[in-house]
Amino acid sequence: MNILLLGSGGREHALAWAIARSPLTGRLFIAPGNPGTAQVGANVALDIADHAAVVAFARENDIGLVVVGPEAPLVAGIVDDLLAAGIRAFGPRKIPAQIEGSKSFTKALCDEFGIPTAAYARFTEEAPALAYVRARGAPIVVKADGLAAGKGVVVAETVSEAEDAVRTVFSGAFGAAGAAVVIEDFLAGEEASFFAVSDGDTAVPLASAQDHKRAYDGDQGPNTGGMGAYSPAPVVTPEIAERVMREIVNPTVAGLKARGTPYCGVLYAGLMIGADGPKLIEYNARFGDPECQVLMPRLRSDLVALMLAAVEGRLSEAAVEWSDDAALTVVIAARGYPGAVEKGSRIRNIEAAEEVEGVTVFHAGTRAVDGRIEAAGGRVLAVTALAPTIAGAQARAYEAVAKIDWPEGFCRSDIGWRAIARVT
Ligand code: AMP
Ligand code: GLY
């Protein structure tokens, strides 16, 4: 079967790498892809925001399955448009994709179906939002309601910080995403991510992971899309995983089905694991980036078979097998990230890094120019290693990172520290 994967980041290189390994895969196209995806499939210069162009390409190339990597096309309804054209697609439709597209959609779902999450209120006007913050006190969390590329959240330690955050949301800094604000109680505990896949009726657990959102060592500096990740997350014990499925994922899938808007695709639950168990911080409607770069190398079973079972409503028969090994990925970013970065610096010795045992280098923000690899974005490479322990995977990943010759890049030197501190 021919497959079309949409997206161009490190997540999509990891997905393409896993899709290419499936015996079910015929031709693999990636739109627009990157030099990493070009190693395992054919990149196509399609504008994925142009749904009609994606549908036309899928028809012309006999695509049997479209896999949507990022959230923006899901929230824009690309799956609805593909399904309407009779093309199978892995990912939720527009309405259930609101679990990522709208914080208040998810909060209302939690209320309706008894899913544990932080208490909250939503406001479309500044004055009552400020009054709520003052009455509730700090710490408190202020969020722009819509998709703000991870930048619309302030965990305020003081009331005045929270007031500033409310004013920022209503100042228009987040465009349409800031038309409303969600203010919620601060949750204490350890964060982890949990991934499941649903066919609309049944959900199967995948695996846990933890990422590092801050730019610099010691979890300092600005928030980023993620500077590294590892899987599994030790805080997600088998008991916690079972509770996440029973208390969070299954009620979500059942609730969306009961509303007549079933959820098909990956459910990525951002969790706070506190003294009284797991609570939902947020949902994403897709794999994480860079979490996908640690999930795919651990996945032993066939990703394409799993996605087909989801789109065909056969997940209750699916068997998902994982390596017992841990995976850890180190993101190498361009200097200046998450601020402005320069493009065009040359990257050498990626092949040498991949010679380290258990290592795969996923491309995120690179471009190929006359056979050379250059930086072309903020997060540029994700260097992933597998090993029997997280500490072992960390050692291999950093051994590989050291072989990459790219003076204009930087990475954190402590990815995995929390997990390693926990077990030693
Ligand atoms: P979100 O975009 O909703 O995932 O929030 C971004 C980050 O803010 C999360 O990864 C958490 O670190 C933090 N955060 C969000 N909501 C809460 C909360 N209610 N309590 C504590 N931390 C939170
Ligand atoms: N790494 C965080 C995300 O993909 O949303």
Short mmCIF file of C-alpha atoms and ligand atoms in Angstrom, two decimals:
data_model
loop_
_atom_site.label_atom_id
_atom_site.label_comp_id
_atom_site.label_asym_id
_atom_site.label_seq_id
_atom_site.Cartn_x
_atom_site.Cartn_y
_atom_site.Cartn_z
CA MET A 1 0.00 0.00 0.00
CA ASN A 2 1.23 3.48 -0.81
CA ILE A 3 1.41 5.82 2.18
CA LEU A 4 1.52 9.62 2.38
CA LEU A 5 2.92 11.12 5.58
CA LEU A 6 2.30 14.82 6.25
CA GLY A 7 4.88 16.92 8.12
CA SER A 8 8.55 17.81 8.08
CA GLY A 9 10.03 17.59 11.58
CA GLY A 10 11.94 15.08 13.67
CA ARG A 11 8.65 13.39 14.57
CA GLU A 12 7.97 12.81 10.90
CA HIS A 13 11.45 11.39 10.25
CA ALA A 14 10.85 8.93 13.11
CA LEU A 15 7.39 8.04 11.73
CA ALA A 16 8.74 7.67 8.19
CA TRP A 17 11.55 5.45 9.49
CA ALA A 18 9.02 3.18 11.23
CA ILE A 19 6.56 3.18 8.31
CA ALA A 20 9.34 2.27 5.87
CA ARG A 21 10.17 -0.83 7.92
CA SER A 22 6.65 -2.26 7.53
CA PRO A 23 6.16 -5.02 4.97
CA LEU A 24 2.74 -3.45 4.30
CA THR A 25 4.33 -0.28 2.91
CA GLY A 26 4.60 0.08 -0.85
CA ARG A 27 5.75 3.56 -1.81
CA LEU A 28 6.18 6.08 1.00
CA PHE A 29 5.76 9.78 0.24
CA ILE A 30 6.42 12.54 2.76
CA ALA A 31 5.03 16.04 2.27
CA PRO A 32 7.03 18.19 2.55
CA GLY A 33 9.52 16.01 4.49
CA ASN A 34 13.18 16.75 5.20
CA PRO A 35 16.56 15.22 4.25
CA GLY A 36 16.03 12.49 6.85
CA THR A 37 12.68 11.39 5.45
CA ALA A 38 14.27 11.44 1.98
CA GLN A 39 16.48 8.54 3.14
CA VAL A 40 13.45 6.29 3.63
CA GLY A 41 10.87 7.63 1.15
CA ALA A 42 10.17 10.26 -1.49
CA ASN A 43 9.68 13.85 -0.40
CA VAL A 44 7.00 15.78 -2.26
CA ALA A 45 6.68 19.55 -2.33
CA LEU A 46 3.03 19.80 -1.33
CA ASP A 47 1.52 22.62 0.72
CA ILE A 48 -0.23 20.55 3.39
CA ALA A 49 -2.45 23.49 4.32
CA ASP A 50 -3.96 23.10 0.84
CA HIS A 51 -6.30 20.17 1.49
CA ALA A 52 -7.47 19.97 -2.13
CA ALA A 53 -3.85 19.56 -3.25
CA VAL A 54 -3.30 16.78 -0.69
CA VAL A 55 -6.48 14.99 -1.84
CA ALA A 56 -5.43 15.32 -5.49
CA PHE A 57 -1.96 13.95 -4.78
CA ALA A 58 -3.42 11.03 -2.83
CA ARG A 59 -5.73 10.16 -5.73
CA GLU A 60 -3.02 10.43 -8.37
CA ASN A 61 -0.60 8.27 -6.42
CA ASP A 62 -3.00 5.57 -5.27
CA ILE A 63 -2.45 6.40 -1.59
CA GLY A 64 -4.04 3.81 0.70
CA LEU A 65 -3.33 5.66 3.95
CA VAL A 66 -2.52 9.26 4.84
CA VAL A 67 -0.73 9.72 8.17
CA VAL A 68 -0.96 13.21 9.67
CA GLY A 69 2.07 14.15 11.80
CA PRO A 70 1.42 17.68 13.14
CA GLU A 71 -1.62 19.18 14.85
CA ALA A 72 -2.35 22.14 12.57
CA PRO A 73 -3.79 20.11 9.66
CA LEU A 74 -5.84 17.99 12.09
CA VAL A 75 -7.36 21.05 13.71
CA ALA A 76 -7.97 22.46 10.20
CA GLY A 77 -9.99 19.35 9.32
CA ILE A 78 -7.72 17.61 6.83
CA VAL A 79 -8.92 14.17 7.97
CA ASP A 80 -12.55 15.16 7.31
CA ASP A 81 -11.59 16.30 3.80
CA LEU A 82 -9.62 13.13 3.06
CA LEU A 83 -12.37 10.84 4.37
CA ALA A 84 -14.96 12.77 2.35
CA ALA A 85 -12.86 12.01 -0.72
CA GLY A 86 -12.79 8.32 0.19
CA ILE A 87 -9.14 8.36 1.29
CA ARG A 88 -8.21 6.64 4.55
CA ALA A 89 -6.42 8.85 7.04
CA PHE A 90 -4.87 8.25 10.45
CA GLY A 91 -5.64 11.09 12.84
CA PRO A 92 -8.75 12.61 14.43
CA ARG A 93 -11.33 14.64 12.56
CA LYS A 94 -11.69 18.36 13.16
CA ILE A 95 -14.12 18.23 16.09
CA PRO A 96 -12.34 15.59 18.22
CA ALA A 97 -9.00 17.26 17.33
CA GLN A 98 -10.28 20.09 19.51
CA ILE A 99 -8.88 18.12 22.46
CA GLU A 100 -5.64 19.81 21.38
CA GLY A 101 -7.06 22.83 19.58
CA SER A 102 -9.04 24.20 22.51
CA LYS A 103 -8.14 24.00 26.19
CA SER A 104 -11.75 24.70 27.20
CA PHE A 105 -13.01 21.86 24.95
CA THR A 106 -10.85 19.43 26.92
CA LYS A 107 -11.79 20.97 30.26
CA ALA A 108 -15.50 20.65 29.42
CA LEU A 109 -14.93 17.03 28.37
CA CYS A 110 -13.22 16.36 31.71
CA ASP A 111 -16.18 17.89 33.57
CA GLU A 112 -18.72 15.94 31.57
CA PHE A 113 -17.03 12.55 31.87
CA GLY A 114 -15.39 12.80 35.30
CA ILE A 115 -11.79 12.87 34.07
CA PRO A 116 -9.34 14.08 36.77
CA THR A 117 -7.80 17.48 35.93
CA ALA A 118 -7.11 20.81 37.64
CA ALA A 119 -10.13 22.91 38.68
CA TYR A 120 -10.56 25.83 36.26
CA ALA A 121 -12.59 28.75 34.98
CA ARG A 122 -12.81 30.29 31.50
CA PHE A 123 -13.23 33.96 30.69
CA THR A 124 -13.71 35.99 27.53
CA GLU A 125 -13.23 39.32 29.32
CA GLU A 126 -10.28 40.68 31.23
CA ALA A 127 -11.97 42.15 34.34
CA PRO A 128 -13.65 38.97 35.63
CA ALA A 129 -10.49 36.97 34.80
CA LEU A 130 -8.41 39.36 36.92
CA ALA A 131 -10.96 39.16 39.74
CA TYR A 132 -10.83 35.34 39.64
CA VAL A 133 -7.03 35.31 39.80
CA ARG A 134 -7.06 37.67 42.79
CA ALA A 135 -9.69 35.62 44.60
CA ARG A 136 -8.02 32.29 43.87
CA GLY A 137 -4.44 33.33 44.73
CA ALA A 138 -1.11 31.93 43.54
CA PRO A 139 0.40 29.67 42.35
CA ILE A 140 -2.08 29.58 39.49
CA VAL A 141 -1.87 28.75 35.80
CA VAL A 142 -3.03 31.08 33.00
CA LYS A 143 -3.56 29.70 29.49
CA ALA A 144 -4.64 31.19 26.17
CA ASP A 145 -7.57 29.02 25.13
CA GLY A 146 -6.58 28.17 21.55
CA LEU A 147 -3.52 26.74 19.80
CA ALA A 148 -0.57 28.96 20.70
CA ALA A 149 2.32 26.64 19.74
CA GLY A 150 3.12 25.88 23.38
CA LYS A 151 3.67 29.56 24.20
CA GLY A 152 0.30 30.45 25.66
CA VAL A 153 0.81 29.05 29.17
CA VAL A 154 2.13 30.88 32.24
CA VAL A 155 2.61 29.05 35.52
CA ALA A 156 2.39 32.12 37.78
CA GLU A 157 4.02 32.03 41.18
CA THR A 158 2.49 35.34 42.25
CA VAL A 159 -0.86 37.03 41.72
CA SER A 160 0.76 39.94 39.90
CA GLU A 161 2.48 37.55 37.49
CA ALA A 162 -0.90 35.93 36.85
CA GLU A 163 -2.51 39.34 36.29
CA ASP A 164 0.17 40.19 33.74
CA ALA A 165 -0.43 36.88 31.98
CA VAL A 166 -4.17 37.57 31.78
CA ARG A 167 -3.48 41.02 30.31
CA THR A 168 -1.07 39.53 27.78
CA VAL A 169 -3.68 37.04 26.57
CA PHE A 170 -6.27 39.80 26.09
CA SER A 171 -3.73 42.14 24.48
CA GLY A 172 -3.97 40.03 21.33
CA ALA A 173 -0.47 38.53 21.66
CA PHE A 174 -1.83 35.11 20.65
CA GLY A 175 -4.25 36.22 17.96
CA ALA A 176 -7.42 34.15 17.82
CA ALA A 177 -5.97 31.75 20.41
CA GLY A 178 -6.24 34.55 22.96
CA ALA A 179 -9.93 35.32 22.56
CA ALA A 180 -10.50 33.47 25.82
CA VAL A 181 -8.40 32.57 28.82
CA VAL A 182 -8.47 29.39 30.89
CA ILE A 183 -7.27 29.81 34.47
CA GLU A 184 -6.59 26.68 36.44
CA ASP A 185 -5.26 25.51 39.78
CA PHE A 186 -1.59 24.63 40.01
CA LEU A 187 -0.98 20.87 40.14
CA ALA A 188 1.98 19.59 42.11
CA GLY A 189 3.84 16.44 41.12
CA GLU A 190 5.99 15.04 38.32
CA GLU A 191 5.03 15.49 34.67
CA ALA A 192 4.94 12.63 32.21
CA SER A 193 3.45 11.91 28.83
CA PHE A 194 1.35 8.88 28.01
CA PHE A 195 0.47 7.76 24.51
CA ALA A 196 -2.47 5.65 23.40
CA VAL A 197 -4.14 5.00 20.07
CA SER A 198 -7.88 4.83 19.52
CA ASP A 199 -10.14 3.62 16.72
CA GLY A 200 -13.10 5.58 18.06
CA ASP A 201 -14.29 2.74 20.23
CA THR A 202 -11.31 0.96 21.74
CA ALA A 203 -8.09 2.51 23.00
CA VAL A 204 -4.83 0.62 23.34
CA PRO A 205 -1.97 1.92 25.46
CA LEU A 206 1.31 2.61 23.71
CA ALA A 207 4.06 3.81 26.04
CA SER A 208 5.11 6.59 28.37
CA ALA A 209 7.76 9.26 27.87
CA GLN A 210 9.10 12.38 29.49
CA ASP A 211 10.43 15.42 27.68
CA HIS A 212 12.52 18.41 28.69
CA LYS A 213 10.78 21.61 27.68
CA ARG A 214 13.31 24.16 28.96
CA ALA A 215 16.17 25.21 26.72
CA TYR A 216 19.08 24.87 29.16
CA ASP A 217 20.57 22.42 31.64
CA GLY A 218 18.87 22.00 35.00
CA ASP A 219 15.48 22.76 33.37
CA GLN A 220 16.38 26.46 33.17
CA GLY A 221 15.73 29.01 30.45
CA PRO A 222 12.86 29.56 28.06
CA ASN A 223 10.28 26.95 27.12
CA THR A 224 10.85 25.15 23.84
CA GLY A 225 9.08 22.48 21.81
CA GLY A 226 11.29 19.96 23.64
CA MET A 227 15.06 19.61 23.96
CA GLY A 228 15.11 15.87 24.55
CA ALA A 229 13.03 12.97 25.80
CA TYR A 230 13.18 9.43 27.04
CA SER A 231 10.90 6.43 27.19
CA PRO A 232 9.67 4.76 29.31
CA ALA A 233 9.09 7.33 32.07
CA PRO A 234 9.88 5.63 35.38
CA VAL A 235 7.20 7.69 37.18
CA VAL A 236 4.58 5.90 35.03
CA THR A 237 4.61 2.59 36.86
CA PRO A 238 2.36 -0.23 35.57
CA GLU A 239 -0.19 0.79 38.24
CA ILE A 240 -0.16 4.43 37.08
CA ALA A 241 -0.44 3.35 33.43
CA GLU A 242 -3.46 1.24 34.31
CA ARG A 243 -5.08 4.19 36.12
CA VAL A 244 -4.34 6.53 33.19
CA MET A 245 -6.17 4.16 30.86
CA ARG A 246 -9.08 3.59 33.26
CA GLU A 247 -9.53 7.13 34.62
CA ILE A 248 -8.41 9.32 31.71
CA VAL A 249 -8.00 7.69 28.28
CA ASN A 250 -10.95 5.28 28.26
CA PRO A 251 -13.48 7.87 29.54
CA THR A 252 -12.21 10.29 26.88
CA VAL A 253 -12.70 7.79 24.08
CA ALA A 254 -16.08 6.68 25.42
CA GLY A 255 -17.18 10.29 25.94
CA LEU A 256 -16.25 11.44 22.44
CA LYS A 257 -18.00 8.38 21.01
CA ALA A 258 -21.12 9.11 23.08
CA ARG A 259 -21.13 12.68 21.74
CA GLY A 260 -21.13 11.31 18.19
CA THR A 261 -17.62 12.59 17.46
CA PRO A 262 -15.44 9.47 17.87
CA TYR A 263 -11.70 9.91 18.21
CA CYS A 264 -9.45 7.99 15.81
CA GLY A 265 -5.71 8.47 16.12
CA VAL A 266 -3.04 9.07 18.74
CA LEU A 267 -4.06 10.41 22.12
CA TYR A 268 -1.11 12.07 23.79
CA ALA A 269 -1.97 12.78 27.42
CA GLY A 270 0.19 15.31 29.24
CA LEU A 271 -0.06 14.23 32.89
CA MET A 272 0.84 15.43 36.34
CA ILE A 273 1.50 12.46 38.60
CA GLY A 274 0.83 13.69 42.12
CA ALA A 275 0.25 12.13 45.51
CA ASP A 276 -3.33 11.18 44.60
CA GLY A 277 -2.50 9.72 41.18
CA PRO A 278 -2.50 10.97 37.58
CA LYS A 279 -4.29 14.14 36.49
CA LEU A 280 -4.67 15.40 32.93
CA ILE A 281 -2.82 18.65 32.15
CA GLU A 282 -3.55 18.65 28.44
CA TYR A 283 -4.21 16.46 25.44
CA ASN A 284 -2.46 16.51 22.11
CA ALA A 285 -4.02 14.92 19.05
CA ARG A 286 -0.79 13.47 17.61
CA PHE A 287 2.58 12.04 18.57
CA GLY A 288 4.94 14.34 20.48
CA ASP A 289 8.09 15.83 19.02
CA PRO A 290 10.67 14.71 20.27
CA GLU A 291 8.72 11.98 22.12
CA CYS A 292 8.05 10.18 18.84
CA GLN A 293 11.82 9.90 18.33
CA VAL A 294 12.00 7.72 21.46
CA LEU A 295 8.76 5.79 20.91
CA MET A 296 9.42 4.58 17.35
CA PRO A 297 12.81 2.97 18.09
CA ARG A 298 11.19 1.03 20.98
CA LEU A 299 8.20 -0.14 18.92
CA ARG A 300 8.72 -3.79 17.95
CA SER A 301 5.40 -4.38 16.21
CA ASP A 302 4.31 -2.96 12.86
CA LEU A 303 3.29 0.72 12.99
CA VAL A 304 1.40 0.55 9.69
CA ALA A 305 -0.60 -2.48 10.85
CA LEU A 306 -1.48 -0.57 14.03
CA MET A 307 -2.59 2.56 12.18
CA LEU A 308 -4.65 0.49 9.73
CA ALA A 309 -6.31 -1.32 12.64
CA ALA A 310 -7.20 2.09 14.07
CA VAL A 311 -8.69 3.51 10.87
CA GLU A 312 -10.60 0.25 10.24
CA GLY A 313 -11.98 -0.02 13.78
CA ARG A 314 -10.10 -3.24 14.56
CA LEU A 315 -7.92 -2.11 17.47
CA SER A 316 -9.44 -4.67 19.85
CA GLU A 317 -7.47 -7.29 17.85
CA ALA A 318 -4.22 -5.31 17.77
CA ALA A 319 -1.08 -6.44 19.56
CA VAL A 320 1.47 -3.75 20.29
CA GLU A 321 4.91 -4.94 21.33
CA TRP A 322 7.67 -2.83 22.82
CA SER A 323 11.35 -3.36 23.34
CA ASP A 324 12.35 -3.64 26.99
CA ASP A 325 15.18 -1.27 26.15
CA ALA A 326 14.96 2.38 27.09
CA ALA A 327 15.34 5.10 24.47
CA LEU A 328 16.69 8.60 24.97
CA THR A 329 16.95 11.41 22.46
CA VAL A 330 19.04 14.58 22.61
CA VAL A 331 17.87 17.48 20.45
CA ILE A 332 20.59 19.58 18.87
CA ALA A 333 19.24 23.05 18.18
CA ALA A 334 20.61 26.08 16.38
CA ARG A 335 22.17 28.66 18.71
CA GLY A 336 19.55 31.19 19.69
CA TYR A 337 16.66 28.70 19.72
CA PRO A 338 13.87 29.14 20.82
CA GLY A 339 14.51 32.71 19.63
CA ALA A 340 15.67 33.70 16.15
CA VAL A 341 18.28 31.42 14.55
CA GLU A 342 20.53 31.59 11.54
CA LYS A 343 20.08 29.12 8.73
CA GLY A 344 22.67 27.68 6.40
CA SER A 345 25.49 26.51 8.66
CA ARG A 346 26.98 23.19 7.60
CA ILE A 347 26.56 19.99 9.64
CA ARG A 348 29.12 17.20 9.31
CA ASN A 349 29.64 13.66 10.63
CA ILE A 350 26.04 12.54 11.10
CA GLU A 351 27.08 9.16 9.68
CA ALA A 352 29.82 8.81 12.31
CA ALA A 353 27.26 9.46 15.04
CA GLU A 354 25.06 6.69 13.67
CA GLU A 355 27.92 4.21 13.98
CA VAL A 356 27.57 4.33 17.77
CA GLU A 357 25.72 1.19 18.86
CA GLY A 358 21.96 1.65 19.16
CA VAL A 359 21.97 5.17 17.70
CA THR A 360 19.71 6.70 15.05
CA VAL A 361 19.92 10.37 14.10
CA PHE A 362 16.57 11.90 13.16
CA HIS A 363 16.52 15.07 11.08
CA ALA A 364 14.25 17.88 12.23
CA GLY A 365 15.30 21.25 10.83
CA THR A 366 17.84 20.41 8.12
CA ARG A 367 18.06 20.95 4.39
CA ALA A 368 20.24 19.35 1.73
CA VAL A 369 22.17 21.74 -0.50
CA ASP A 370 24.40 20.17 -3.18
CA GLY A 371 24.68 16.99 -1.13
CA ARG A 372 25.63 18.85 2.06
CA ILE A 373 23.44 18.97 5.14
CA GLU A 374 22.73 22.45 6.49
CA ALA A 375 20.75 23.79 9.43
CA ALA A 376 17.38 25.15 8.38
CA GLY A 377 15.39 25.56 11.59
CA GLY A 378 15.41 25.81 15.38
CA ARG A 379 15.48 22.19 16.45
CA VAL A 380 17.79 20.61 13.89
CA LEU A 381 18.66 17.01 14.84
CA ALA A 382 17.41 14.47 17.38
CA VAL A 383 20.07 11.94 18.32
CA THR A 384 18.34 8.84 19.70
CA ALA A 385 19.93 5.85 21.42
CA LEU A 386 18.53 2.56 22.67
CA ALA A 387 20.11 0.67 25.58
CA PRO A 388 18.98 -1.60 28.41
CA THR A 389 18.81 1.34 30.85
CA ILE A 390 18.09 5.06 30.53
CA ALA A 391 21.61 5.78 31.83
CA GLY A 392 23.03 3.53 29.12
CA ALA A 393 20.92 5.20 26.44
CA GLN A 394 22.05 8.60 27.72
CA ALA A 395 25.73 7.58 27.48
CA ARG A 396 25.29 6.31 23.91
CA ALA A 397 23.31 9.36 22.80
CA TYR A 398 25.94 11.79 24.10
CA GLU A 399 28.76 9.69 22.61
CA ALA A 400 27.01 10.11 19.26
CA VAL A 401 26.32 13.82 19.80
CA ALA A 402 30.04 14.36 20.39
CA LYS A 403 30.82 12.99 16.93
CA ILE A 404 28.61 15.52 15.14
CA ASP A 405 30.57 18.48 13.85
CA TRP A 406 28.32 21.52 13.98
CA PRO A 407 29.79 24.46 15.89
CA GLU A 408 26.64 26.55 15.40
CA GLY A 409 24.49 24.08 17.34
CA PHE A 410 23.88 23.46 21.03
CA CYS A 411 22.19 20.83 23.15
CA ARG A 412 21.45 20.19 26.79
CA SER A 413 23.96 17.95 28.54
CA ASP A 414 21.54 16.51 31.09
CA ILE A 415 18.69 14.89 29.15
CA GLY A 416 17.30 12.08 31.31
CA TRP A 417 18.59 13.47 34.61
CA ARG A 418 15.34 13.03 36.47
CA ALA A 419 14.95 9.38 35.53
CA ILE A 420 18.58 8.63 36.26
CA ALA A 421 18.43 10.39 39.66
CA ARG A 422 15.37 8.30 40.49
CA VAL A 423 16.93 4.87 39.89
CA THR A 424 20.39 5.49 41.33
P1 AMP B 1 0.14 22.95 28.49
O1 AMP B 1 0.42 23.70 27.25
O2 AMP B 1 -1.27 23.00 28.96
O3 AMP B 1 0.70 21.55 28.46
O4 AMP B 1 1.05 23.62 29.62
C1 AMP B 1 2.44 23.78 29.43
C2 AMP B 1 3.18 23.42 30.69
O5 AMP B 1 2.73 24.22 31.78
C3 AMP B 1 2.95 21.99 31.15
O6 AMP B 1 3.79 21.10 30.50
C4 AMP B 1 3.24 22.11 32.63
O7 AMP B 1 4.62 22.11 32.87
C5 AMP B 1 2.71 23.46 32.97
N1 AMP B 1 1.34 23.37 33.47
C6 AMP B 1 0.20 23.48 32.75
N2 AMP B 1 -0.89 23.37 33.53
C7 AMP B 1 -0.44 23.18 34.78
C8 AMP B 1 -1.09 23.01 36.05
N3 AMP B 1 -2.42 23.04 36.17
N4 AMP B 1 -0.31 22.84 37.14
C9 AMP B 1 1.04 22.84 37.04
N5 AMP B 1 1.71 23.01 35.87
C10 AMP B 1 0.98 23.18 34.76
N1 GLY B 2 7.19 17.73 22.98
C1 GLY B 2 5.94 18.33 23.19
C2 GLY B 2 4.97 18.21 22.11
O1 GLY B 2 5.18 17.55 21.11
O2 GLY B 2 3.90 18.78 22.22
#
